[in-house]
Amino acid sequence: MGYNNDSDERELQYSQKYRPSTFMEYIGNQRVKERVHAALNSKAKPQVMLFSGASGCGKTTIARLIAKEYLCEDENKGEIGACGVCPACKAVDEYIHTGNLDNLGEYYENLKEIDVADQSGKSAIDSVLQDAEIPAYSGWKIYIFDECHRASPQAQTRMLKIAEEPPENVLFIFCTTNPEEMLDTLVNRCQLKLEIKKPTVKELTGLLVRVCKEENKDYDLKGLSVIAGRSNLTIRDALHNLQSVITERGSAKYEDVLYVFEEVSDKVLFKFFNYLINKDIMGYITLFYEVKSKMDLKSFLTSLTDFVVRGIYVLNGIDIDGLTDTELKNYRNLFSKFTVEQIGTLLTKLHEIKGTDIETKLLLLVYLGLSDEPKALTQENIVPVVESEVSKEAGANTRNTQEKFTSTPEQMAQAVDTYSSGVSFSDMMKNLQGTSMLRK
């Protein structure tokens, strides 16, 4: 596994070095690989293909592997796939791992990739399709259209005509994240239509394990699972993030991953949600204050959401890769304290928290609870939060005299209005310093 050109290997990023050069190395999408295998071994090879799927799922990678199969010069390859040793295979491998079309050498005219987002006009597409009409000197001519849904309706109409009757030994591969934006007639002309999906956590973690072994770097499954999740199951991003961690810390162990990406540990998250479900407002706010002083709240919000998603899976009997038996037990014990409605409300509220008022909304989470019914902010349910902040201010300033929280109804109403308007607690405390609400 890995690119073996010694002269270039040191300069390549993991995302290039560990790109698959065979279908055996390509992780995930087993059903897709089976269909491709059957199509390549049919008497009449398809000449128009459509690959759809989310960004980063591997559409272009599969397209390049198919191009290698078509260009392979070994006539006796049979069902085992491209030989990997003929000049055409070596040229495509060089291109796959470097992304440089110049590395195709004499096969430069046989394989072209067109970014339709940059060449969406009818005239630009026309020039490519006119080139397709010119027979190749030898072998196939292959055109990979990336983001083809970005082509204008006129350009798609032009594609339609040539897709209906493609020239001999010409292959068109259309890649798109939005097939619904393509002309139905063009989609219907595609002889092989495949939906490409991202790998599972297990599949992606397995790839990261193999990379760490080949690079002779220490790792643990928990750390690699964090990288896989943070990368949104995108292979390219996962390899890039893995290299970032190894470059900075020398290994991909859990603590190193947390350090590089400023992730919060599961231990802190377990405390956070235990405080929440037990309505321990003092514990919740104290922990939250510590977290916000050490990390970006957007990253913390992402960690909270990912933690809840993992908890939902574990609670429903699904073992998550990278978690020990003890950790699985801890997840089950915690999330069994929540009702189904509370879990639904929690996930919804975390999803809805956006913008600059993350701090306020996370504090409201413990104050208002996980009920679907809105709860008004009153003196009765705001006092403990303000008291907590007052105590924190007193501790931070190491005052010798104790501060006592007192207020008139009018002053408390003012504090509630200030809190409800989205002003941060630190700003609210500054406003209160000048009132009789804080008396020594």
Coordinates of C-alpha atoms in Angstrom, one line a residue, residues 162-432:
I162 CA -22.7 12.7 -28.1
A163 CA -23.7 10.6 -25.1
E164 CA -26.5 9.0 -27.2
E165 CA -24.0 7.8 -29.8
P166 CA -20.5 8.0 -28.4
P167 CA -17.6 7.6 -30.8
E168 CA -15.8 4.3 -30.9
N169 CA -13.3 3.8 -28.0
V170 CA -14.4 6.9 -26.2
L171 CA -15.5 6.9 -22.6
F172 CA -17.4 9.7 -20.8
I173 CA -17.6 9.7 -17.0
F174 CA -19.9 12.3 -15.4
C175 CA -19.3 13.0 -11.7
T176 CA -21.8 15.1 -9.8
T177 CA -23.0 16.0 -6.3
N178 CA -26.4 17.0 -7.6
P179 CA -27.7 14.6 -10.3
E180 CA -31.1 16.2 -9.9
E181 CA -29.8 19.3 -11.6
M182 CA -28.8 17.5 -14.7
L183 CA -31.1 17.0 -17.7
D184 CA -33.2 13.9 -17.2
T185 CA -32.5 12.9 -20.8
L186 CA -28.7 13.1 -20.2
V187 CA -29.0 11.0 -17.1
N188 CA -31.0 8.4 -18.9
R189 CA -28.3 8.1 -21.6
C190 CA -25.8 6.9 -19.0
Q191 CA -25.2 3.2 -19.4
L192 CA -23.8 2.7 -15.9
K193 CA -25.2 4.9 -13.0
L194 CA -23.6 4.5 -9.6
E195 CA -24.2 6.2 -6.3
I196 CA -20.9 6.5 -4.4
K197 CA -21.1 6.6 -0.6
K198 CA -18.5 7.6 2.0
P199 CA -16.8 4.8 4.0
T200 CA -17.9 3.7 7.4
V201 CA -16.0 4.7 10.5
K202 CA -14.7 1.1 10.7
E203 CA -13.5 1.2 7.1
L204 CA -11.9 4.6 7.4
T205 CA -10.3 3.8 10.7
G206 CA -8.9 0.6 9.1
L207 CA -7.2 2.7 6.4
L208 CA -5.7 5.0 9.0
V209 CA -4.3 2.0 10.9
R210 CA -2.6 0.7 7.8
V211 CA -1.1 4.1 7.1
C212 CA 0.2 4.4 10.7
K213 CA 1.8 1.0 10.4
E214 CA 3.4 1.8 7.1
E215 CA 4.7 5.1 8.4
N216 CA 5.9 3.3 11.6
K217 CA 3.9 5.7 13.9
D218 CA 2.3 4.9 17.2
Y219 CA -1.5 5.1 17.3
D220 CA -4.6 3.9 19.1
L221 CA -8.0 3.2 17.8
K222 CA -9.7 5.8 19.9
G223 CA -7.5 8.5 18.5
L224 CA -8.0 7.3 14.9
S225 CA -11.8 7.2 15.4
V226 CA -11.7 10.9 16.5
I227 CA -9.8 11.7 13.3
A228 CA -12.3 9.8 11.2
G229 CA -15.3 11.6 12.9
R230 CA -13.7 15.0 12.7
S231 CA -13.0 14.4 9.0
N232 CA -16.7 13.7 8.3
L233 CA -15.8 10.3 6.9
T234 CA -14.0 11.9 4.0
I235 CA -10.8 9.9 3.1
R236 CA -8.9 12.9 1.8
D237 CA -9.5 15.0 4.9
A238 CA -8.9 12.1 7.2
L239 CA -5.4 11.4 5.7
H240 CA -4.7 15.2 5.9
N241 CA -5.7 15.4 9.5
L242 CA -3.8 12.2 10.4
Q243 CA -0.6 13.7 8.9
S244 CA -1.2 17.0 10.8
V245 CA -1.4 15.1 14.1
I246 CA 1.7 13.0 13.4
T247 CA 3.7 16.0 12.1
E248 CA 3.0 18.0 15.3
R249 CA 2.9 15.2 17.9
G250 CA 4.8 12.3 16.4
S251 CA 1.9 9.8 17.0
A252 CA -1.8 9.4 16.5
K253 CA -2.7 8.4 20.1
Y254 CA -5.9 9.7 21.6
E255 CA -4.3 12.4 23.8
D256 CA -2.2 13.7 20.8
V257 CA -5.3 14.0 18.6
L258 CA -7.2 15.9 21.4
Y259 CA -4.2 18.2 21.8
V260 CA -3.9 19.1 18.1
F261 CA -7.6 19.6 17.4
E262 CA -8.4 21.1 20.7
E263 CA -11.0 18.4 21.3
V264 CA -12.4 18.0 24.8
S265 CA -11.9 14.6 26.4
D266 CA -14.8 12.2 26.9
K267 CA -14.3 12.5 30.7
V268 CA -15.3 16.1 30.5
L269 CA -18.3 15.4 28.3
F270 CA -19.5 12.7 30.6
K271 CA -19.4 15.2 33.5
F272 CA -21.1 17.8 31.4
F273 CA -24.1 15.7 30.5
N274 CA -24.4 14.2 34.0
Y275 CA -24.7 17.7 35.4
L276 CA -27.3 18.5 32.8
I277 CA -29.5 15.5 33.4
N278 CA -29.2 15.9 37.2
K279 CA -30.0 19.6 37.0
D280 CA -26.7 20.3 38.9
I281 CA -26.6 24.0 37.8
M282 CA -23.5 24.9 39.8
G283 CA -21.5 21.9 38.6
Y284 CA -22.6 22.5 35.0
I285 CA -21.7 26.2 34.9
T286 CA -18.4 25.7 36.7
L287 CA -17.4 23.0 34.2
F288 CA -18.6 25.1 31.3
Y289 CA -16.6 28.1 32.5
E290 CA -13.5 25.9 32.6
V291 CA -14.1 24.6 29.1
K292 CA -14.7 28.0 27.5
S293 CA -11.5 29.4 29.0
K294 CA -9.5 26.6 27.3
M295 CA -11.1 26.0 23.9
D296 CA -13.2 27.5 21.1
L297 CA -16.9 27.1 21.9
K298 CA -17.7 26.1 18.3
S299 CA -15.3 23.1 18.7
F300 CA -16.9 22.3 22.0
L301 CA -20.3 22.4 20.4
T302 CA -19.2 20.0 17.8
S303 CA -17.8 17.7 20.5
L304 CA -21.1 17.8 22.3
T305 CA -23.0 16.9 19.2
D306 CA -20.7 14.0 18.2
F307 CA -20.9 12.7 21.8
V308 CA -24.7 12.6 21.8
V309 CA -24.7 10.9 18.4
R310 CA -22.3 8.2 19.7
G311 CA -24.5 7.8 22.8
I312 CA -27.6 7.3 20.7
Y313 CA -25.9 4.5 18.8
V314 CA -24.5 2.8 21.9
L315 CA -27.9 3.1 23.7
N316 CA -29.5 1.2 20.8
G317 CA -27.0 -1.6 20.9
I318 CA -24.5 -0.6 18.3
D319 CA -20.9 -1.0 19.2
I320 CA -18.8 2.0 18.1
D321 CA -15.3 1.3 16.8
G322 CA -12.6 2.6 19.1
L323 CA -14.6 2.4 22.3
T324 CA -13.6 -0.1 25.0
D325 CA -16.2 -2.3 26.9
T326 CA -15.9 0.1 29.9
E327 CA -16.5 3.1 27.7
L328 CA -19.5 1.5 26.1
K329 CA -20.9 0.7 29.5
N330 CA -20.4 4.3 30.6
Y331 CA -22.3 5.6 27.5
R332 CA -25.2 3.2 28.2
N333 CA -25.4 4.2 31.8
L334 CA -25.4 7.9 31.0
F335 CA -27.9 8.0 28.2
S336 CA -30.2 5.5 29.9
K337 CA -30.9 8.4 32.3
F338 CA -32.5 10.4 29.4
T339 CA -36.0 9.8 28.1
V340 CA -36.4 9.3 24.4
E341 CA -38.1 12.8 24.3
Q342 CA -35.2 14.4 26.2
I343 CA -32.6 12.9 23.8
G344 CA -34.6 14.2 20.8
T345 CA -34.9 17.6 22.4
L346 CA -31.2 17.7 23.3
L347 CA -30.0 16.8 19.8
T348 CA -32.4 19.3 18.3
K349 CA -31.2 22.1 20.5
L350 CA -27.5 21.4 19.9
H351 CA -28.2 21.4 16.2
E352 CA -30.0 24.7 16.4
I353 CA -27.2 26.5 18.3
K354 CA -25.4 28.7 15.9
G355 CA -23.7 32.1 15.6
T356 CA -22.1 34.1 18.3
D357 CA -24.5 33.3 21.2
I358 CA -23.3 29.7 21.7
E359 CA -22.3 30.6 25.3
T360 CA -25.8 31.9 26.2
K361 CA -27.7 29.1 24.6
L362 CA -25.5 26.4 26.3
L363 CA -26.1 28.1 29.6
L364 CA -29.9 28.2 28.9
L365 CA -29.7 24.5 28.2
V366 CA -29.3 23.6 31.9
Y367 CA -31.5 26.4 33.1
L368 CA -34.5 25.7 30.9
G369 CA -34.0 21.9 30.8
L370 CA -34.9 19.5 28.0
S371 CA -38.6 20.1 27.9
D372 CA -40.2 20.9 24.6
E373 CA -42.4 23.5 26.3
P374 CA -40.8 26.9 26.5
K375 CA -40.1 28.2 30.0
A376 CA -40.1 31.9 30.8
L377 CA -36.9 33.4 32.3
T378 CA -38.0 34.6 35.8
Q379 CA -36.4 35.6 39.0
E380 CA -36.9 32.1 40.3
N381 CA -35.0 30.4 37.5
I382 CA -32.3 33.0 36.8
V383 CA -31.1 33.7 40.4
P384 CA -28.9 30.5 40.7
V385 CA -27.0 31.4 37.5
V386 CA -26.3 35.0 38.6
E387 CA -25.3 33.8 42.1
S388 CA -22.9 31.3 40.5
E389 CA -21.3 34.0 38.4
V390 CA -21.0 36.3 41.4
S391 CA -19.3 33.6 43.4
K392 CA -16.9 32.9 40.5
E393 CA -16.1 36.6 40.2
A394 CA -15.4 36.7 43.9
G395 CA -13.1 33.7 43.7
A396 CA -11.3 35.0 40.6
N397 CA -10.5 38.3 42.4
T398 CA -9.5 36.5 45.7
R399 CA -11.4 39.0 47.7
N400 CA -11.0 38.8 51.5
T401 CA -14.6 39.9 52.1
Q402 CA -17.6 37.8 51.0
E403 CA -20.0 39.2 48.5
K404 CA -23.7 38.6 49.1
F405 CA -26.3 38.6 46.4
T406 CA -29.2 40.9 47.1
S407 CA -31.6 42.6 44.7
T408 CA -34.8 44.4 44.4
P409 CA -37.5 43.0 42.1
E410 CA -36.9 45.9 39.7
Q411 CA -33.1 45.1 39.5
M412 CA -33.7 41.4 39.0
A413 CA -36.2 42.1 36.2
Q414 CA -33.4 44.2 34.6
A415 CA -31.0 41.3 34.9
V416 CA -33.5 38.9 33.3
D417 CA -34.0 41.3 30.4
T418 CA -30.3 41.6 29.9
Y419 CA -29.8 37.8 30.0
S420 CA -32.6 37.2 27.6
S421 CA -31.2 39.7 25.1
G422 CA -28.2 37.5 24.5
V423 CA -25.6 39.5 26.3
S424 CA -22.8 37.4 27.7
F425 CA -22.5 36.7 31.4
S426 CA -19.2 38.6 31.6
D427 CA -20.9 41.7 30.2
M428 CA -23.9 41.3 32.5
M429 CA -21.6 41.0 35.5
K430 CA -19.9 44.3 34.5
N431 CA -23.3 46.0 34.3
L432 CA -24.2 44.7 37.8

